[in-house]
PDB file of C-alpha atoms in Angstrom:
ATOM      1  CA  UNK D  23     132.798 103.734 105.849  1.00  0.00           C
ATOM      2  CA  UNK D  24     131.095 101.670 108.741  1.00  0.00           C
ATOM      3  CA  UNK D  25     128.288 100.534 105.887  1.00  0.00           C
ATOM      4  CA  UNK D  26     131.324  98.317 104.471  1.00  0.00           C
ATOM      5  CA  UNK D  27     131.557  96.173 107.956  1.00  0.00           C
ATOM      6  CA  UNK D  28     128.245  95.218 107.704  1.00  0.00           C
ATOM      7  CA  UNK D  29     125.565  94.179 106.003  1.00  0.00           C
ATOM      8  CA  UNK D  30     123.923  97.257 105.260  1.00  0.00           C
ATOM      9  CA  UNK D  31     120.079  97.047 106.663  1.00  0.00           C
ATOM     10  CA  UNK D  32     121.662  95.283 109.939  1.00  0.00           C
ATOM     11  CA  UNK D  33     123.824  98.591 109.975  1.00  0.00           C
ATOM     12  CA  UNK D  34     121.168 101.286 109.853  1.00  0.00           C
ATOM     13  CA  UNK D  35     118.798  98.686 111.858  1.00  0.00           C
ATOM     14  CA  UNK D  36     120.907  99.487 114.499  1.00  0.00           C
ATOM     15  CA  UNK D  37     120.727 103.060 114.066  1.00  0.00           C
ATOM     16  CA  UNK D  38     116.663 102.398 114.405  1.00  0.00           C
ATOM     17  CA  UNK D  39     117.679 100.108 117.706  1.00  0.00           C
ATOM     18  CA  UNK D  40     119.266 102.751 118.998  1.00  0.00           C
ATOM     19  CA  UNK D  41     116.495 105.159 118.325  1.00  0.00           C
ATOM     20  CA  UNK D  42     114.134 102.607 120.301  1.00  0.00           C
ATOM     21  CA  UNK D  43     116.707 101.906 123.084  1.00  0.00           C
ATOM     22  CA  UNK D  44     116.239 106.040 123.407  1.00  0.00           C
ATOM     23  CA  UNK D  45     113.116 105.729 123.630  1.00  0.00           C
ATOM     24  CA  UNK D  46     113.354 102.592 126.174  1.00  0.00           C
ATOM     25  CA  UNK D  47     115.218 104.884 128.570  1.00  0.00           C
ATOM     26  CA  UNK D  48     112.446 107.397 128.530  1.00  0.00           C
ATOM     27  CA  UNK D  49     110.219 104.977 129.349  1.00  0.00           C
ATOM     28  CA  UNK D  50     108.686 105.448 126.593  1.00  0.00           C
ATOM     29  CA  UNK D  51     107.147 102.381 124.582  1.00  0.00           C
ATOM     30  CA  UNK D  52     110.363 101.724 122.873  1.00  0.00           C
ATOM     31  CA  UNK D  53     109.814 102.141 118.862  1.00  0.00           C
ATOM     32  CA  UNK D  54     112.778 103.669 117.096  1.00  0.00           C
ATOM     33  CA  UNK D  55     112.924 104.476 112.827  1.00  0.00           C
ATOM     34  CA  UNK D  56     115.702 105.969 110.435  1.00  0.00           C
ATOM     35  CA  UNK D  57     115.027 107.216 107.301  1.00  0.00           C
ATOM     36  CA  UNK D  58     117.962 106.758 104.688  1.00  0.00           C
ATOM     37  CA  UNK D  59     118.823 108.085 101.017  1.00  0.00           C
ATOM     38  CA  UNK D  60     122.335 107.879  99.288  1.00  0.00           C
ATOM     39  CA  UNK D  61     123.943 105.987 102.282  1.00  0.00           C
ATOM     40  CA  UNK D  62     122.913 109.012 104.685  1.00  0.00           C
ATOM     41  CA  UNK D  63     120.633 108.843 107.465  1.00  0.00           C
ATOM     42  CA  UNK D  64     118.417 112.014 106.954  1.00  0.00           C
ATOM     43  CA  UNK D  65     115.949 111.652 109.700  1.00  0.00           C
ATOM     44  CA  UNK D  66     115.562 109.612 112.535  1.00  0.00           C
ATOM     45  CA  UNK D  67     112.812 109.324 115.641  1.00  0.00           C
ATOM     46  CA  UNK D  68     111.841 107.995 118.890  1.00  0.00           C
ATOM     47  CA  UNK D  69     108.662 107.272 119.902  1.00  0.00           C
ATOM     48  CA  UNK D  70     107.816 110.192 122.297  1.00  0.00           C
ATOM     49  CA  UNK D  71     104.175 110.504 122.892  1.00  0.00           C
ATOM     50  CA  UNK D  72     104.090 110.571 126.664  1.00  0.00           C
ATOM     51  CA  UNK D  73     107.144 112.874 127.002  1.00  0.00           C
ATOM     52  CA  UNK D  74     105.868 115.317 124.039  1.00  0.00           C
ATOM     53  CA  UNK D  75     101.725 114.673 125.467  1.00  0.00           C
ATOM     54  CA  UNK D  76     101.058 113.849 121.839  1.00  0.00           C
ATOM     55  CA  UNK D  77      99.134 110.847 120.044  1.00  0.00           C
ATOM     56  CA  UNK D  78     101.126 111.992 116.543  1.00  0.00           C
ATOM     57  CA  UNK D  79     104.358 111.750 117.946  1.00  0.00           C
ATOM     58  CA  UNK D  80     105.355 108.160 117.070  1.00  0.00           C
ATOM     59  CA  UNK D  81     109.021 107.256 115.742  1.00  0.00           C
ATOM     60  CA  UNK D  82     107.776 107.325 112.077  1.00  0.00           C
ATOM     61  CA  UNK D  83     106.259 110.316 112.315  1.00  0.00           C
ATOM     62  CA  UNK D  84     109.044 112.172 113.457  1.00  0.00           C
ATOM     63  CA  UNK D  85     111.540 110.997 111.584  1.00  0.00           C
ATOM     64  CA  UNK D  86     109.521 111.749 108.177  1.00  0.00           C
ATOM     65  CA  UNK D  87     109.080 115.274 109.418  1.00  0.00           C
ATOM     66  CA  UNK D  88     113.095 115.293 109.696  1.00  0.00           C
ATOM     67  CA  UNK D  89     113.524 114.016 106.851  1.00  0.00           C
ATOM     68  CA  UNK D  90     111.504 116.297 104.892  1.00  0.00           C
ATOM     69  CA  UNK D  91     113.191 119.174 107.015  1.00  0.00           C
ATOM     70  CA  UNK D  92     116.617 117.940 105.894  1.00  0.00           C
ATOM     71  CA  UNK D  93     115.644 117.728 102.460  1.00  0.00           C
ATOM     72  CA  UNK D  94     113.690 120.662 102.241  1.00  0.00           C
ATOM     73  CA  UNK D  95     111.342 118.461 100.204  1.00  0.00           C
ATOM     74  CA  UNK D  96     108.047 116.923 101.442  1.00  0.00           C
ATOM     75  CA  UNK D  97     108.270 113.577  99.017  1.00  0.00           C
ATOM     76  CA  UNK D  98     111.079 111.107  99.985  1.00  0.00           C
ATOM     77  CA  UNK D  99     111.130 109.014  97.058  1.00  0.00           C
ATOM     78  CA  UNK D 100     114.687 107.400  97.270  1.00  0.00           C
ATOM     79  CA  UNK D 101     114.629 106.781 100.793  1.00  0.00           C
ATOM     80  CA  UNK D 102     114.458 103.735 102.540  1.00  0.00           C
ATOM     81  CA  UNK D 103     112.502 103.592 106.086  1.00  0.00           C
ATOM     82  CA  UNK D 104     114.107 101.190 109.099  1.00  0.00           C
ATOM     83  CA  UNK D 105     111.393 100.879 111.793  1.00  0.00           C
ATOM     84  CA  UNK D 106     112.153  99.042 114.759  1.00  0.00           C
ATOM     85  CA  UNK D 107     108.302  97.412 114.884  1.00  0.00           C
ATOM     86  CA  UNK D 108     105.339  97.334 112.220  1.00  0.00           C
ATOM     87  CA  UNK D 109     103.683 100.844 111.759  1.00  0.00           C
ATOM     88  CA  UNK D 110     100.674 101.505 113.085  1.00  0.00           C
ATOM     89  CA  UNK D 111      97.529 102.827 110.685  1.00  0.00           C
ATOM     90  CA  UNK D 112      98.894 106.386 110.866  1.00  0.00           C
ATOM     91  CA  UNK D 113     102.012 105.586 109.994  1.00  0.00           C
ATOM     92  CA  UNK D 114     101.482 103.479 107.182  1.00  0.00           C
ATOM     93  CA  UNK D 115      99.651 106.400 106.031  1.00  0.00           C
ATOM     94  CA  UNK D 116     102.393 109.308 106.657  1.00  0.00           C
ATOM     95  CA  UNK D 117     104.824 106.627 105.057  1.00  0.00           C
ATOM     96  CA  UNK D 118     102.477 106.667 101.657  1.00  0.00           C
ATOM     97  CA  UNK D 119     101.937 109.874 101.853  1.00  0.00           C
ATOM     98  CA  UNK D 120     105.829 111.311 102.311  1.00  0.00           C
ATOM     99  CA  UNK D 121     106.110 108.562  99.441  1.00  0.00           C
ATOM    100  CA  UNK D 122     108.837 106.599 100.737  1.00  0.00           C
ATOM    101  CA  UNK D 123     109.231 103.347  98.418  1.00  0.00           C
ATOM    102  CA  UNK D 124     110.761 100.982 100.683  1.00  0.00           C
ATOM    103  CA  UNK D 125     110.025 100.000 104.595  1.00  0.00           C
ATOM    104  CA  UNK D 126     112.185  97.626 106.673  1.00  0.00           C
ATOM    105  CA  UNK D 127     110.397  96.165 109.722  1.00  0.00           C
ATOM    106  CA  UNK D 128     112.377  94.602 112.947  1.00  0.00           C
ATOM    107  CA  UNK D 129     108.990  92.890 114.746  1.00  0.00           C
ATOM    108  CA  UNK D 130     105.865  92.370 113.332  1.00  0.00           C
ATOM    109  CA  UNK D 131     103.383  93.695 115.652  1.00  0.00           C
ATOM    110  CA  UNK D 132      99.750  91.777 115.123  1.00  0.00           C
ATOM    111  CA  UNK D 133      97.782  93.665 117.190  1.00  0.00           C
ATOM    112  CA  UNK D 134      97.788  97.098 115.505  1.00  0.00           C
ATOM    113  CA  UNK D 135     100.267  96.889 112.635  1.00  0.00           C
ATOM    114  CA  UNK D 136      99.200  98.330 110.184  1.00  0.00           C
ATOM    115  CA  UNK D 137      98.901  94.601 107.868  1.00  0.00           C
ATOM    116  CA  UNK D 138      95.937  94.045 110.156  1.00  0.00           C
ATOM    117  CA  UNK D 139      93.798  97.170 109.130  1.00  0.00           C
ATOM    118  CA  UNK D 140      95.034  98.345 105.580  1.00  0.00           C
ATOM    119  CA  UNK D 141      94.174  96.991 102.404  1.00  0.00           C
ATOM    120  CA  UNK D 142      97.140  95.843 100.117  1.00  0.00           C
ATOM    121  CA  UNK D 143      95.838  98.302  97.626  1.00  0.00           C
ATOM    122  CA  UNK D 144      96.847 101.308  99.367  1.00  0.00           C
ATOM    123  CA  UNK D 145     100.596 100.319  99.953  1.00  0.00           C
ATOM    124  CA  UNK D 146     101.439  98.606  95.974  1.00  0.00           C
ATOM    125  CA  UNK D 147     104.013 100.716  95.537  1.00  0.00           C
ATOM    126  CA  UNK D 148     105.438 100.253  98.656  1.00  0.00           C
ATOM    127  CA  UNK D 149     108.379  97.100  99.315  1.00  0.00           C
ATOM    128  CA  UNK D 150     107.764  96.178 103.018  1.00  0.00           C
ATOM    129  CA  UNK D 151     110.061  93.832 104.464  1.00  0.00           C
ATOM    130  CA  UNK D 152     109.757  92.368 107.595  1.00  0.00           C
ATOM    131  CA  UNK D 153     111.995  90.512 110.324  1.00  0.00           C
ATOM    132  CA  UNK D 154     115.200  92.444 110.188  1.00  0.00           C
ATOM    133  CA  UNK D 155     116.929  91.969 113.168  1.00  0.00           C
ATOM    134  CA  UNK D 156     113.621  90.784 114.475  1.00  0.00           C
ATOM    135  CA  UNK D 157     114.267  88.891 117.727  1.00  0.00           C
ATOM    136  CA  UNK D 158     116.624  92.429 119.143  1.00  0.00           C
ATOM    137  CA  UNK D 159     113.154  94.825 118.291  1.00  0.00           C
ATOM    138  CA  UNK D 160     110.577  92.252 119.704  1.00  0.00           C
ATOM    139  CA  UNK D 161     112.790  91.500 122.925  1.00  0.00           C
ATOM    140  CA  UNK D 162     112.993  95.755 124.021  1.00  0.00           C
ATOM    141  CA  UNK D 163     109.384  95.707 123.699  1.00  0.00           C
ATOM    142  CA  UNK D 164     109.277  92.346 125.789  1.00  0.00           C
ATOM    143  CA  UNK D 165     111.369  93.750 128.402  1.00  0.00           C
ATOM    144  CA  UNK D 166     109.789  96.882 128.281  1.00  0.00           C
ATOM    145  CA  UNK D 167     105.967  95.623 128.713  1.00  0.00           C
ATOM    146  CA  UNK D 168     107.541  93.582 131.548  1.00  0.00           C
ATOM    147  CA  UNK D 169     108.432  96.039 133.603  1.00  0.00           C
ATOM    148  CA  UNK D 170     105.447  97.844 133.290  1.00  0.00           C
ATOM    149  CA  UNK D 171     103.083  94.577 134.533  1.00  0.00           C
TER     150      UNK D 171
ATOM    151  CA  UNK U   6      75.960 131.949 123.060  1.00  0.00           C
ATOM    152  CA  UNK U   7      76.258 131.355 119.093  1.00  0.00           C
ATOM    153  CA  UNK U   8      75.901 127.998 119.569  1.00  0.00           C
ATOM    154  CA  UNK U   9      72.506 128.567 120.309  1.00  0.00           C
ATOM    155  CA  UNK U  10      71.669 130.458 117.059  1.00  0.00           C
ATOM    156  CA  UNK U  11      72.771 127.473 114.589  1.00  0.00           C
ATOM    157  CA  UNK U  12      72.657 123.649 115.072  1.00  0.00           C
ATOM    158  CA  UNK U  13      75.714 123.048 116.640  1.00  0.00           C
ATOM    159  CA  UNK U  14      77.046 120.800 113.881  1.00  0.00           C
ATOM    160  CA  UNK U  15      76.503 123.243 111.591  1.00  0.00           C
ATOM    161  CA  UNK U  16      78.273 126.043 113.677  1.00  0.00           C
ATOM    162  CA  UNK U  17      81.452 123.793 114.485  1.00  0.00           C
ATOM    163  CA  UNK U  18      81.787 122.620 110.853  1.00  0.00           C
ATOM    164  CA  UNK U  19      81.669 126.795 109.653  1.00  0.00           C
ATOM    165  CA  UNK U  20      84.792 126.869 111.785  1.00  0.00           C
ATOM    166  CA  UNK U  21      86.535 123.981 109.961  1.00  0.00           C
ATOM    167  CA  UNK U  22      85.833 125.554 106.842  1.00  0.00           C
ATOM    168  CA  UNK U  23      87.360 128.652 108.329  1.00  0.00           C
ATOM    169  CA  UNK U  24      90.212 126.763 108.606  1.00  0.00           C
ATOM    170  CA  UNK U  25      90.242 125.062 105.508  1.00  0.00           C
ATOM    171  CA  UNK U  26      89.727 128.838 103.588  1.00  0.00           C
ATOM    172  CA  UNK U  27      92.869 129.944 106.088  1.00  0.00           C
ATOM    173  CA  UNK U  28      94.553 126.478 103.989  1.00  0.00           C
ATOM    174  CA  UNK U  29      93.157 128.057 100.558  1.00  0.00           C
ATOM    175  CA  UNK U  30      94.406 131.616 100.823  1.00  0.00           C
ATOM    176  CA  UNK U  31      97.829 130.200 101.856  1.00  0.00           C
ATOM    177  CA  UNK U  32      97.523 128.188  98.538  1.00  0.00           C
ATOM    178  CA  UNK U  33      97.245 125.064 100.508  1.00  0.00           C
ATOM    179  CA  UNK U  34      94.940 121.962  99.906  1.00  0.00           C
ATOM    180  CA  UNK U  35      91.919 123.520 101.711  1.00  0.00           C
ATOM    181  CA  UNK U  36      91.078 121.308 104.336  1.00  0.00           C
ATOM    182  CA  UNK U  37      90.426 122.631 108.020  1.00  0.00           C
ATOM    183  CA  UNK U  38      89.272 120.803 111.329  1.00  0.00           C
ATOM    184  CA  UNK U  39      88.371 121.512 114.721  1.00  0.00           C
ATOM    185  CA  UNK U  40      88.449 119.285 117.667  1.00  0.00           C
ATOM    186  CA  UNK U  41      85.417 120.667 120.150  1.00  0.00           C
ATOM    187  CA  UNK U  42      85.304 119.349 123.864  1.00  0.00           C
ATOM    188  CA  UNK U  43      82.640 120.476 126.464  1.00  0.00           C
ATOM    189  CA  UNK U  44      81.552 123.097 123.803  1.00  0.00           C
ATOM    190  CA  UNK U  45      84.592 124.740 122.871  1.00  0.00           C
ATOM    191  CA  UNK U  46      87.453 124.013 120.333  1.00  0.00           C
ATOM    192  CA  UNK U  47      90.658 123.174 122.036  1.00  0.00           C
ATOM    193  CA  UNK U  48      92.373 122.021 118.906  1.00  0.00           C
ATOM    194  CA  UNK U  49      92.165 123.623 115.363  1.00  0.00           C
ATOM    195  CA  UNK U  50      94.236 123.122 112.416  1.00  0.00           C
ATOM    196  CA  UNK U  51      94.236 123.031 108.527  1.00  0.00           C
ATOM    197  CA  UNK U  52      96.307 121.633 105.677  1.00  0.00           C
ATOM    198  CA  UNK U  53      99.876 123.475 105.822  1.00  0.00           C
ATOM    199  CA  UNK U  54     102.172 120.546 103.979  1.00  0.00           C
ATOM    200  CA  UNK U  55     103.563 123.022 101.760  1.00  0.00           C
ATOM    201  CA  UNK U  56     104.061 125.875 103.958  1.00  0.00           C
ATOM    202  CA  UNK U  57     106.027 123.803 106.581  1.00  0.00           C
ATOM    203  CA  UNK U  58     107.225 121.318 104.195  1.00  0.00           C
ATOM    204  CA  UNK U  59     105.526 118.188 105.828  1.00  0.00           C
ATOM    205  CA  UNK U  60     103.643 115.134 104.386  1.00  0.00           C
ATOM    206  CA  UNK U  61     102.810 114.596 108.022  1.00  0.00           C
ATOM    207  CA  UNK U  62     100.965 118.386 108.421  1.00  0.00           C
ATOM    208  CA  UNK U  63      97.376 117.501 107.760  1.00  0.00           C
ATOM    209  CA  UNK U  64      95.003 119.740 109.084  1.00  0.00           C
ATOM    210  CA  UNK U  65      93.365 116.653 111.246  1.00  0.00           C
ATOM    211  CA  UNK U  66      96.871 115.183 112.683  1.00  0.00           C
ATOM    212  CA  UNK U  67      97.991 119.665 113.594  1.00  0.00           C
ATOM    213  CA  UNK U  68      94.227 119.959 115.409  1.00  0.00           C
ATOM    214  CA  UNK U  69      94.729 116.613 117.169  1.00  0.00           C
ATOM    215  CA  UNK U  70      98.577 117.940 118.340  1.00  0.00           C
ATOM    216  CA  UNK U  71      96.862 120.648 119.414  1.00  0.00           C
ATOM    217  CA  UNK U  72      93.980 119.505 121.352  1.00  0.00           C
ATOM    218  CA  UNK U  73      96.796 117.060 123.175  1.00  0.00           C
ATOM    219  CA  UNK U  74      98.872 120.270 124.087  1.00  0.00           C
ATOM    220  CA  UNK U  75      95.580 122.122 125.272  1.00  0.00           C
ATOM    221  CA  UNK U  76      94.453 119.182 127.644  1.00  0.00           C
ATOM    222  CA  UNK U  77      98.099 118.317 128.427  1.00  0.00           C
ATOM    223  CA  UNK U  78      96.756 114.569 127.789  1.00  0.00           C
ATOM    224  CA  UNK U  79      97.101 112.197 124.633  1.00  0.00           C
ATOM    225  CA  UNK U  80      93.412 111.089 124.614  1.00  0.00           C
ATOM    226  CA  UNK U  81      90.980 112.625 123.531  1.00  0.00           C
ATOM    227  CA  UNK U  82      88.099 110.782 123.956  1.00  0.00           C
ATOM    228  CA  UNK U  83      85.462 112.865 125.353  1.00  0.00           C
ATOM    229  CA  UNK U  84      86.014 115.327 122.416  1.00  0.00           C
ATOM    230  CA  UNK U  85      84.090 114.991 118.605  1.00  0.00           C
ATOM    231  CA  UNK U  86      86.374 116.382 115.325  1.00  0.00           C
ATOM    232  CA  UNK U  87      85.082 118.084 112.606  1.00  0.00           C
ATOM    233  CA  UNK U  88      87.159 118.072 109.478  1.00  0.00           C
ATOM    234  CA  UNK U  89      86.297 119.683 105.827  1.00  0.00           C
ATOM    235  CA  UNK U  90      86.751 116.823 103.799  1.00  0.00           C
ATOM    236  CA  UNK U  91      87.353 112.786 104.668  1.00  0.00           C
ATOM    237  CA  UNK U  92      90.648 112.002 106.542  1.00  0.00           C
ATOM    238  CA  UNK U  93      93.102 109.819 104.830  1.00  0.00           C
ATOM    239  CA  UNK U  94      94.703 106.742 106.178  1.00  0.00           C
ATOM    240  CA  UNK U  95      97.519 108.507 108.257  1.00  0.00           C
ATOM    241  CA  UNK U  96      94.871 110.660 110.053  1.00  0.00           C
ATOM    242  CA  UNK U  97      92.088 108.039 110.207  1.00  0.00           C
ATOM    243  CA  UNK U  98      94.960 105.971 112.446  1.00  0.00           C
ATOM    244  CA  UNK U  99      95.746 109.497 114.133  1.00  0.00           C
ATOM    245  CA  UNK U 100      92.043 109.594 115.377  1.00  0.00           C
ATOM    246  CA  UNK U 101      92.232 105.897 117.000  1.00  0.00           C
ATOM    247  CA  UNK U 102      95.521 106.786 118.356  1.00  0.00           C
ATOM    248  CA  UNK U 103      94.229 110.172 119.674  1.00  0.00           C
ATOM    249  CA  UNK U 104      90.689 108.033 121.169  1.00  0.00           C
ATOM    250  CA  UNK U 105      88.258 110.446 119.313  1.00  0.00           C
ATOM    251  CA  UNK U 106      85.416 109.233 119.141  1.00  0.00           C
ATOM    252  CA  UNK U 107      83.083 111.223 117.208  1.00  0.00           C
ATOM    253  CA  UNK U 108      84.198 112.475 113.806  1.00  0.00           C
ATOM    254  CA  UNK U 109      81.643 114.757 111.331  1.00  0.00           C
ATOM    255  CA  UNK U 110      82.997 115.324 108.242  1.00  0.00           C
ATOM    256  CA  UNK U 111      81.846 117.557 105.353  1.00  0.00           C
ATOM    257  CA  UNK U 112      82.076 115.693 102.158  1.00  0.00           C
ATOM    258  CA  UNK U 113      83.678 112.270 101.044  1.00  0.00           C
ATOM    259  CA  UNK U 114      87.220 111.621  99.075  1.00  0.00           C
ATOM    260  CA  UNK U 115      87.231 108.829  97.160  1.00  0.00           C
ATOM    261  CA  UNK U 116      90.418 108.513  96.343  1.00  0.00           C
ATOM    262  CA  UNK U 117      92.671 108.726  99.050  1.00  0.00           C
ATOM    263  CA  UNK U 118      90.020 108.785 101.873  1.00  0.00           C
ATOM    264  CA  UNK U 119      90.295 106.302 105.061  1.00  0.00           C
ATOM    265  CA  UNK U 120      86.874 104.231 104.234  1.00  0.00           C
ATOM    266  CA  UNK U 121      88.229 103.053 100.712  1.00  0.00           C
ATOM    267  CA  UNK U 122      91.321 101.210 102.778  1.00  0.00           C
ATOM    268  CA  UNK U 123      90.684 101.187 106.057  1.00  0.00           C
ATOM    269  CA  UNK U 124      88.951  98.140 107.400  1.00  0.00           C
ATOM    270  CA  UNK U 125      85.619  98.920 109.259  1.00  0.00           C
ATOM    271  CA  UNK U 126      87.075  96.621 112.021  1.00  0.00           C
ATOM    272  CA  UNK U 127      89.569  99.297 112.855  1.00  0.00           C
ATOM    273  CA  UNK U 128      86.846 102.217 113.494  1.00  0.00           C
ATOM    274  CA  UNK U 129      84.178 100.349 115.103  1.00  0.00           C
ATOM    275  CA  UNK U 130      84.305 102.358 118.424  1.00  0.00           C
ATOM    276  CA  UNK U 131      84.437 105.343 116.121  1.00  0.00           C
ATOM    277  CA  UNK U 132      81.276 107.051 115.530  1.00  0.00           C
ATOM    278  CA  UNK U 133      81.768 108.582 111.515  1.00  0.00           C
ATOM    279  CA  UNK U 134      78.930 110.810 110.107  1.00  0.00           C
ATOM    280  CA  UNK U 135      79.487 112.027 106.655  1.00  0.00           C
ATOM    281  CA  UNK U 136      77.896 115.286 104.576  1.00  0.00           C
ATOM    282  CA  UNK U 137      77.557 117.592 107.065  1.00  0.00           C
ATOM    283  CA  UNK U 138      77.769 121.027 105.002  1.00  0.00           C
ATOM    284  CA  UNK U 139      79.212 118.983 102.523  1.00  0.00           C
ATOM    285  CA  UNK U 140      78.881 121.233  99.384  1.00  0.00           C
ATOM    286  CA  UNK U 141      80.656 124.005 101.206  1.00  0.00           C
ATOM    287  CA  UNK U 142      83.146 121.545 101.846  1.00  0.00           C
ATOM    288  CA  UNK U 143      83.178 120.253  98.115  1.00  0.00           C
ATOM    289  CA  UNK U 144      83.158 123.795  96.658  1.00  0.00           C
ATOM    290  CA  UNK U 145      86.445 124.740  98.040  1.00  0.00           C
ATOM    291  CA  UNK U 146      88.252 121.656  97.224  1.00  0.00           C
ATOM    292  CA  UNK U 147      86.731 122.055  93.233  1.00  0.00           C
ATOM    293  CA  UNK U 148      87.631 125.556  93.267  1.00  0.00           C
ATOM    294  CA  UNK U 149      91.157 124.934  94.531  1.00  0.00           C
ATOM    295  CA  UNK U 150      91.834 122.311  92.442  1.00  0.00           C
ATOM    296  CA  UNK U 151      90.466 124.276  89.193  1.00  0.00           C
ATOM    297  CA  UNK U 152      92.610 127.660  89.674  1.00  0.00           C
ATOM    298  CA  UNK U 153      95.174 124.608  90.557  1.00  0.00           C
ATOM    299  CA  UNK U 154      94.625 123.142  86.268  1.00  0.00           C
TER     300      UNK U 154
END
């Protein structure tokens, strides 16, 4: 299994890379997230609100719905979340409330992650960890705001 | 136009808590909202996380999908949302994302509502009135909840 090769979170923080690089090519602000339980990724997203004309439809977002789709089960207790960049408010929120337990952040993002707004209290229960793979997630969104100045 | 019979809060809130009785009879978490622009609801929605299996299908985050499909824009900032009972985080950040900026809600939740985490500083440009029909609002939530024990 490919999960031997490497470390595992730099293995399924590709996965999430390659969910942003998706998104990248759709010119879309280019935010990619897996969702993983028992070695398996079980839903995965894009950021797509331009191309799907919808505020909701950021990477996290998606790929809970997926993941609760796959499971047939709206609470993903055992499963870990890799987001390219920091959540936003909302998806802090969805995060708590699908009750995923553990997060795994590429870039921090320090104008409206989510670390900014939220009180500690709401996410206790929740491990965040930030800076996997950091300098790869911060550098598509570099590229990507560059091209748009 | 009924409008003109009732206050206009008063007449868009009765058809949030239409929704949020459409969320009750389902057996859902009754909570409904409406997103009115220009005098008419282009987005409507209520709680249907059991039905479709999604921690992400709040009735505010569906109504704001919807409005977005509707306008065939992401923003809705010209428009005001009425919801049943105070958002939670993930659709307090939905709001901001979506650029509402007017929301009248019927009665407070304490517990997982947005104002108990949620700094101010992330809502300032958000106008938030509370209570409006709020023991209609209340009564379905404590009458849900009782069949519900």
């Amino acid at each position: 299994m490919e999960t031997d090769i490497l470390d595992a979170h730099t293995f399924w923080m590709q996965k999430a890379i390659r969910q942003a690089e998706n998104a990248f090519e759709k010119e879309e602000v280019p935010i990619g997230a897996v969702i993983v339980c028992n070695d398996k990724i079980i839903g995965k997203g894009h950021n797509q609100t331009e191309l799907l004309t919808d505020a909701t439809a950021h990477a996290e977002i998606l790929a809970i719905s997926a993941a609760n789709q796959y499971l047939a089960a709206k609470y993903l207790e055992d499963c870990t979340m890799y987001v390219t960049v920091e959540p936003c408010v909302m998806c802090m929120g969805a995060i708590k409330n699908s009750r995923i337990k553990k997060v795994i952040v590429g870039t921090k993002e320090p104008k409206s992650g989510f670390s900014k707004f939220v009180s500690p209290d709401f996410y206790t229960k929740i491990e965040v960890d930030f800076g996997q793979q950091e300098e790869q997630c911060a550098q598509l969104m570099r590229d990507f705001f560059k091209d748009k100045r």
